[in-house]
Amino acid sequence: MTLTFTQSGIYPSFNSEQKEELAFLHNALNKDYVIDEWDCYYVDDNNYVMVCDLGYPFLALIVKDGEFWGVFESNDYAKREEKHCYIDITQEHRDKLEELEKGFKIKDSIEEASLKVPAYKRITGYINSSNARKPRENIAIEHSDGRVFEGISWETTPLDIAKQISKSVAKRAVAAKVDGELWDLLRPLEANAQLEILDFESKEAQQVLWRSSALVLAEACQGYFGSVIVDVGLSKAGFYCDMTGPQQPGHGVSQTHYKPLEELVKQAVLEKQPFQRLVANRDELKEIFADNPYKQRIINEKMSHDSKAVVYRYAQAVEIWSEPLLPSSEKIAAFALLNNSASYFLGDAKNDSLQRIHGISFPDKKRMAEHKKLLEEAARRDHRKIGREQELFFFHELSPGSAFFLPHGTRIYNKLMQFIRGKYWEHGFEEVVTPNMFNTELWKQSGHWQNYQDNMFKLNVDQQEFALKPMNCPGHCLMFGMRSRSYRELPLRFADFGVLHRNEASGALAGLARVRRFQQDDAHIFCLQGQVKSEISLAFLMLRHVYEVFGFQFKLKLSTRPDNFVGDIEVWDQAEQQLQEALDEFGYPWELNPGDGAFYGPKIDIVICDALGRDQQCATIQLDFQLPKRFQLQVLGVDASGKPEQPVIIHRAVLGSLERMMAMLIEHYAGKWPFWLSPRQVIVVPTSNADHTHVEQVKQQIHKAGFYVDADVSGDTLNKKIRNAELAQYNFICVVGEQEQLHGCVNVRSRDDASAKGRGQMLKIGAFIDQLNQLNSISN
C-alpha cells in the first residue's frame, strides 16, 4: 500500500519536505528487502504500527485508518549524523502507542535470533537512510533487445524492467547486467544504463543462484550444527560451505545430516526469505563479524583501512561477497547436498581443519533430475573406479599423491608421450632432458621461490638448500643461456617430459586429476617479438589435431594485460595484437577475458569439453616477457646495429599433465579405449578343441606386428571367455578352433561393430594384422 502523508491527531505540523521524506520512508519500508527488519503490529492494511531498532533505542511508524500518522524517534542526539525530520517521543506518545498496540497481532516479525546481527541492522539503516536522500531523476534504460524504458534513479530496479517486458521474463530472471557489470535484480539503477536480464541459461546467472544457495546452506548449517561459518564459495558445478565442526564433541558431518539440512533449506525456500546487500567499510565489517575469528583474520590481512566490501545477509548468515545474489530464496526450487569432506582454513594445512559440504541447486526440478542422471553417469565413468577395474594404476599411503602405473596403465601413458613426440617431430621441437633437482638460487632468480616455495619439496644437500623442480622453464632458460644465440637460431623450441613435483595439500589430492608427482608435454619456444603470431598459429594447428584425435571440442579465451602488469605497455599491446590476429585467422570462436593475463604476459586458455559436457582446462599458451629478463637472455644480430635483443618465451602445453589427461580420457571414453590407445587391443580365445600351441603361435604373430595381445587359455567355457573379454574392453576378440587353424584364419569379433559381420568375421591372420595397422595409424 502506497500512502501520502496526511496531518492527523495531536502531533505537530510537518513541512512539505518532511512529509515527502516520511512518505518515502514508509513506502520503502513496505518493500520486501527491508520489511523483515521491522516488527509489524497489524490489524489490517489500514491500521498497523511498525517498530524497529536501527541503532536507536526506539523508532516507530504508525498508520491509522489508512493515514500515515507519524514516525517517532527517541531522544538520542549523539547517534544522529545529520538532521532528522522525526519528532521526539514523549510519555504522551508512548501512552498512545500502548493504546494502539492493544489488540494488534504480530505479522512478519523478526525472530528473536535476528538480534544477533545488530551491527548489520544498524548499518543497513544508515545506508537506507542515505539512499533515501539520493536525488530522484528520470533515467533511460536500454534493454539488450533495443527497447528503451523509462525509470527513476535510485528507485527503478532491473526486476521492475523485467516485469515490464513480460511476466515470463521476470519469472525466469536470476540477475542482470548493467553497463556490462553483474547486478542484483533488486538493486536500484543509479543513472542511464544499458540493461541485460540474465536467466539460468547464462553461466553468470547459474553462479548467482549457486552463490545464493551457498548462503542458504550456511544459514542452515549455522542453525543446525551451531558451527561458525568460515567461508562459502563456488565449485565447478555447484557450491560449498566451510565451517567449524559441529558443537557436539566427536561428531563430524556425515550423510545422515543431509536430509535435515535439505529440509531446512526447503522451508527457507517456501518462506521466500530475502537476500540483503550492504556495502560496509573495514571497521563496520569487523563489527558485523565480531564473533567470527576467521572473518576477523581475513579482514585484518586482506583489507586496507580505507577499503570497503559488499556484504550479503540471509536470515542469520552474513557473508562478504562482491558478486550479486538472488532477490530471495524463492528461485531455489531444487536443492541437494552432494558430499562432504575436510578442508583447511585458507587452504593451508597449518591452519584449522574445517568441515566442507558441497551442494547443487536449480531453478526447477527437471534440471535437478537431469543433473542427478549426469552424476550417476559420471560415477560410472569415474577414472578411479575404472582404473581399479582395468588395473591401470593405484595409489599407496607410503607415497601419497604419486601414482603407481601398472603395465596396462603404462601402455596408455607411454602411448600418449609417443603420440606427442610424433607431433614434436612434425612441428620442429627439440626434446631435451633437464635435472629434477636444483639449488634454490635458480628459483630465486626465476621469481618462483618468492611466490611458490610452499608448494615445492625441499632438500638439504651439502649444507645447501635444493628443491625438486615444479616446472621446467627455469632449466630451459639455463639451456638457452649456455652460449651466445644468433637470431638465425630462432624460433628455438625446447620440449621436456621431465618429472615434476608439487607439494599439493593432502585434501586437494584427487586420483590422477590432482597429484604431487607428474609429467607434462611441457615446451618453451624462444622467439623474437615479430615471430609470436606465427608460433601461436603453429601451436593452434598442433592443438587442433591432437584434440580432434581424442574427440574433444574446445573453446579459446584470450586473457589480456592485468592491472599489476610489468614491462612496457607498447610491448604488451603488440603481443596482444598478434595473439588476436592469430586467433582470428585460426577460425575458431574465442572470448576476450580482459585483465586476466599473468603479470608477466598475456595468455590463451584452452578449455575442452568432454563426453559429459564438462569443461576442463588443460592446454595453455602463455607469453612471458619477464623470465628472459631475469635470466638476461639475449639474441645477437637482429639488426645492423649489433645491439642484442631480448627474446620472448612462449610457455606451451597441449595435454598438460599426462596424469590429469589420462584421468580425463578414462572418463571421456568410459574405459572403452580407441584401438590406437587401448592397453588391451586383441585377445585370442580358443575353443574347447583348439590346439593351445597354435593359439600361442597366433598370439606371437600379432605381438610381433606390434600390438598388445593376450590369450585366455583358462578352463572357462567359450561363452564365459568371450564375456570376460567384452567386460575387459578388448577391441578385438579372435576365436580360434580347429577350422580356423586349418585355414590359417581367426574368427574376429569387433567391440565397436555390433553388426553380424562385426560379431564373427573369418579373416586370414595376415589380413587381420593389415586391418590393425590401418586402425593404428589414426593417431598419426
Coordinates of N, CA and C in Angstrom, one line a residue, residues 37-145:
E37 N 13.2 -6.2 8.7 CA 13.9 -5.6 9.8 C 13.0 -5.1 10.8
W38 N 11.6 -5.1 10.6 CA 10.7 -4.5 11.5 C 9.7 -5.5 12.1
D39 N 9.3 -5.2 13.3 CA 8.1 -5.9 13.8 C 6.9 -5.1 13.5
C40 N 5.9 -5.8 12.9 CA 4.7 -5.1 12.5 C 3.5 -5.6 13.3
Y41 N 3.0 -4.7 14.1 CA 1.8 -4.9 14.9 C 0.6 -4.6 14.0
Y42 N -0.2 -5.6 13.7 CA -1.0 -5.5 12.5 C -2.5 -5.8 12.8
V43 N -3.4 -4.9 12.4 CA -4.8 -5.2 12.4 C -5.3 -5.5 11.0
D44 N -5.1 -4.5 10.1 CA -5.5 -4.7 8.7 C -4.6 -3.8 7.9
D45 N -4.8 -3.8 6.6 CA -4.0 -3.0 5.7 C -4.0 -1.5 6.0
N46 N -5.0 -1.1 6.8 CA -5.2 0.4 7.0 C -4.8 0.8 8.5
N47 N -4.4 -0.2 9.3 CA -4.1 0.0 10.7 C -3.0 -0.9 11.2
Y48 N -1.8 -0.3 11.4 CA -0.7 -1.0 11.9 C 0.4 -0.1 12.4
V49 N 1.3 -0.7 13.3 CA 2.4 0.0 13.8 C 3.6 -0.8 13.5
M50 N 4.6 -0.1 12.9 CA 5.9 -0.8 12.6 C 7.0 -0.3 13.5
V51 N 7.6 -1.2 14.2 CA 8.6 -0.8 15.3 C 10.0 -1.4 14.9
C52 N 11.1 -0.6 15.0 CA 12.4 -1.1 14.7 C 13.4 -0.5 15.5
D53 N 14.5 -1.2 15.7 CA 15.7 -0.7 16.4 C 16.9 -0.7 15.3
L54 N 17.2 0.4 14.8 CA 18.3 0.6 13.8 C 19.5 1.2 14.5
G55 N 19.7 0.9 15.7 CA 20.8 1.6 16.4 C 20.3 2.6 17.4
Y56 N 19.1 3.0 17.3 CA 18.5 3.9 18.2 C 17.7 3.1 19.2
P57 N 17.4 3.6 20.4 CA 16.6 2.9 21.4 C 15.2 2.6 20.9
F58 N 14.7 3.5 20.0 CA 13.3 3.2 19.6 C 13.0 4.0 18.3
L59 N 12.3 3.3 17.4 CA 11.8 4.0 16.2 C 10.5 3.3 15.8
A60 N 9.4 4.1 15.6 CA 8.1 3.6 15.3 C 7.5 4.4 14.2
L61 N 6.7 3.7 13.3 CA 5.9 4.3 12.2 C 4.5 3.8 12.4
I62 N 3.5 4.7 12.3 CA 2.1 4.4 12.6 C 1.3 4.7 11.4
V63 N 0.4 3.8 11.0 CA -0.6 4.1 10.1 C -2.0 3.7 10.7
K64 N -2.9 4.7 10.7 CA -4.2 4.5 11.4 C -5.3 5.0 10.4
D65 N -6.3 4.1 10.2 CA -7.4 4.4 9.3 C -6.9 4.8 8.0
G66 N -5.8 4.2 7.5 CA -5.3 4.4 6.1 C -4.5 5.7 6.0
E67 N -4.2 6.3 7.1 CA -3.5 7.6 7.1 C -2.1 7.4 7.7
F68 N -1.1 8.0 7.1 CA 0.3 7.9 7.6 C 0.3 8.9 8.8
W69 N 0.4 8.3 10.0 CA 0.1 9.1 11.2 C 1.4 9.7 11.8
G70 N 2.5 9.0 11.5 CA 3.8 9.6 12.1 C 4.9 8.6 12.2
V71 N 6.1 9.2 12.4 CA 7.3 8.4 12.7 C 7.9 9.0 13.9
F72 N 8.2 8.2 14.9 CA 8.7 8.7 16.2 C 10.1 8.1 16.4
E73 N 10.9 8.9 17.0 CA 12.3 8.5 17.3 C 12.7 9.0 18.7
S74 N 13.6 8.2 19.3 CA 14.0 8.5 20.7 C 14.9 9.7 20.7
N75 N 15.2 10.2 21.9 CA 16.0 11.4 22.2 C 17.5 11.1 22.2
D76 N 18.0 10.4 21.2 CA 19.4 10.0 21.2 C 20.1 10.8 20.2
Y77 N 20.4 12.1 20.5 CA 21.1 13.0 19.5 C 22.5 12.6 19.2
A78 N 23.1 11.9 20.0 CA 24.6 11.5 19.8 C 24.7 10.7 18.6
K79 N 23.7 9.9 18.2 CA 23.8 9.0 17.1 C 23.3 9.6 15.8
R80 N 22.9 10.9 15.8 CA 22.4 11.5 14.6 C 23.5 12.1 13.8
E81 N 23.7 11.5 12.6 CA 24.8 12.0 11.7 C 24.3 13.2 10.9
E82 N 23.0 13.4 10.7 CA 22.5 14.5 10.0 C 21.1 14.9 10.5
K83 N 20.6 15.9 10.0 CA 19.3 16.4 10.5 C 18.2 15.4 10.2
H84 N 17.4 15.0 11.2 CA 16.2 14.1 11.0 C 15.0 14.9 11.1
C85 N 13.9 14.5 10.5 CA 12.7 15.2 10.5 C 11.7 14.5 11.5
Y86 N 12.2 13.5 12.2 CA 11.3 12.8 13.1 C 11.1 13.6 14.4
I87 N 9.9 13.4 15.0 CA 9.7 14.2 16.2 C 10.1 13.3 17.4
D88 N 10.4 13.9 18.5 CA 10.9 13.2 19.7 C 9.7 12.5 20.4
I89 N 9.9 11.3 21.0 CA 8.9 10.6 21.7 C 8.7 11.2 23.1
T90 N 7.5 11.5 23.4 CA 7.2 11.9 24.8 C 6.4 10.8 25.5
Q91 N 6.2 11.0 26.8 CA 5.4 10.0 27.5 C 4.0 9.9 26.9
E92 N 3.5 11.0 26.4 CA 2.1 11.0 25.8 C 2.1 10.1 24.6
H93 N 3.2 10.2 23.8 CA 3.4 9.4 22.6 C 3.4 7.9 23.0
R94 N 4.2 7.6 24.0 CA 4.3 6.2 24.4 C 2.9 5.7 24.9
D95 N 2.2 6.5 25.6 CA 0.9 6.0 26.0 C 0.0 5.8 24.8
K96 N 0.1 6.7 23.8 CA -0.7 6.5 22.6 C -0.3 5.2 21.9
L97 N 1.0 4.9 21.8 CA 1.4 3.7 21.2 C 0.9 2.4 21.9
E98 N 0.9 2.5 23.2 CA 0.4 1.3 24.0 C -1.0 1.1 23.7
E99 N -1.8 2.2 23.6 CA -3.2 2.1 23.3 C -3.4 1.5 21.9
L100 N -2.6 1.9 21.0 CA -2.7 1.4 19.6 C -2.4 0.0 19.5
E101 N -1.4 -0.5 20.3 CA -0.9 -1.8 20.2 C -1.9 -2.8 20.8
K102 N -2.8 -2.4 21.6 CA -3.8 -3.3 22.2 C -4.6 -4.0 21.1
G103 N -4.7 -5.3 21.1 CA -5.5 -6.0 20.1 C -4.7 -6.2 18.8
F104 N -3.5 -5.6 18.7 CA -2.7 -5.9 17.5 C -2.1 -7.2 17.6
K105 N -1.9 -7.9 16.5 CA -1.1 -9.1 16.5 C 0.1 -8.9 15.6
I106 N 1.2 -9.8 15.9 CA 2.4 -9.6 15.2 C 2.3 -10.3 13.8
K107 N 2.8 -9.6 12.8 CA 2.8 -10.1 11.4 C 4.2 -9.9 10.9
D108 N 4.8 -11.0 10.3 CA 6.1 -11.0 9.7 C 7.2 -10.4 10.6
S109 N 7.0 -10.8 11.9 CA 8.0 -10.3 12.9 C 9.3 -11.0 12.8
I110 N 10.4 -10.3 13.1 CA 11.7 -10.9 13.2 C 11.8 -11.9 14.3
E111 N 12.5 -13.0 14.1 CA 12.7 -13.9 15.2 C 13.7 -13.3 16.1
E112 N 13.6 -13.7 17.4 CA 14.5 -13.2 18.4 C 16.0 -13.3 18.0
A113 N 16.3 -14.4 17.3 CA 17.7 -14.7 17.0 C 18.3 -13.7 16.1
S114 N 17.4 -12.9 15.4 CA 18.0 -11.9 14.4 C 18.7 -10.8 15.2
L115 N 18.4 -10.7 16.5 CA 19.1 -9.6 17.2 C 20.6 -10.0 17.3
K116 N 21.1 -11.1 16.9 CA 22.5 -11.5 16.9 C 23.3 -10.7 15.9
V117 N 22.6 -10.0 15.0 CA 23.3 -9.2 14.0 C 22.9 -7.7 14.1
P118 N 22.9 -7.1 15.3 CA 22.5 -5.7 15.4 C 23.4 -4.8 14.6
A119 N 24.7 -5.1 14.4 CA 25.5 -4.2 13.7 C 25.1 -4.1 12.2
Y120 N 24.7 -5.2 11.7 CA 24.2 -5.3 10.3 C 23.0 -4.5 10.2
K121 N 22.1 -4.6 11.1 CA 20.8 -3.9 11.1 C 21.0 -2.4 11.2
R122 N 21.9 -2.0 12.1 CA 22.1 -0.6 12.2 C 22.8 0.1 11.0
I123 N 23.8 -0.6 10.5 CA 24.5 -0.1 9.3 C 23.5 -0.1 8.1
T124 N 22.7 -1.1 8.0 CA 21.7 -1.1 6.9 C 20.8 0.1 7.0
G125 N 20.4 0.4 8.3 CA 19.6 1.5 8.5 C 20.2 2.8 8.0
Y126 N 21.5 3.0 8.3 CA 22.2 4.2 7.9 C 22.2 4.3 6.3
I127 N 22.5 3.1 5.7 CA 22.6 3.1 4.2 C 21.2 3.4 3.6
N128 N 20.2 2.7 4.1 CA 18.8 3.0 3.6 C 18.5 4.5 3.8
S129 N 18.8 5.1 4.9 CA 18.5 6.5 5.1 C 19.3 7.3 4.1
S130 N 20.6 7.0 3.9 CA 21.4 7.7 2.9 C 20.8 7.6 1.5
N131 N 20.4 6.4 1.1 CA 19.9 6.2 -0.2 C 18.5 6.9 -0.4
A132 N 17.8 7.0 0.7 CA 16.5 7.7 0.6 C 16.7 9.2 0.3
R133 N 17.9 9.7 0.5 CA 18.1 11.1 0.2 C 18.8 11.4 -1.1
K134 N 19.1 10.3 -1.9 CA 19.7 10.4 -3.2 C 18.7 11.1 -4.1
P135 N 19.2 12.0 -5.0 CA 18.3 12.7 -5.9 C 17.6 11.8 -6.9
R136 N 16.3 12.0 -7.0 CA 15.5 11.2 -7.9 C 15.4 11.9 -9.3
E137 N 15.9 11.2 -10.3 CA 15.9 11.8 -11.7 C 15.3 10.8 -12.7
N138 N 14.7 11.3 -13.7 CA 14.3 10.4 -14.8 C 15.5 9.9 -15.5
I139 N 15.5 8.6 -15.8 CA 16.6 7.9 -16.5 C 16.0 7.1 -17.6
A140 N 16.9 6.8 -18.6 CA 16.5 5.9 -19.7 C 17.3 4.6 -19.6
I141 N 16.6 3.5 -19.7 CA 17.2 2.2 -19.6 C 17.0 1.4 -20.9
E142 N 18.1 1.2 -21.6 CA 18.1 0.5 -22.9 C 18.3 -1.0 -22.6
H143 N 17.3 -1.8 -23.0 CA 17.4 -3.2 -22.8 C 18.2 -3.8 -24.0
S144 N 18.7 -5.0 -23.8 CA 19.5 -5.7 -24.8 C 18.8 -6.0 -26.1
D145 N 17.5 -6.0 -26.1 CA 16.7 -6.2 -27.3 C 16.5 -4.9 -28.1

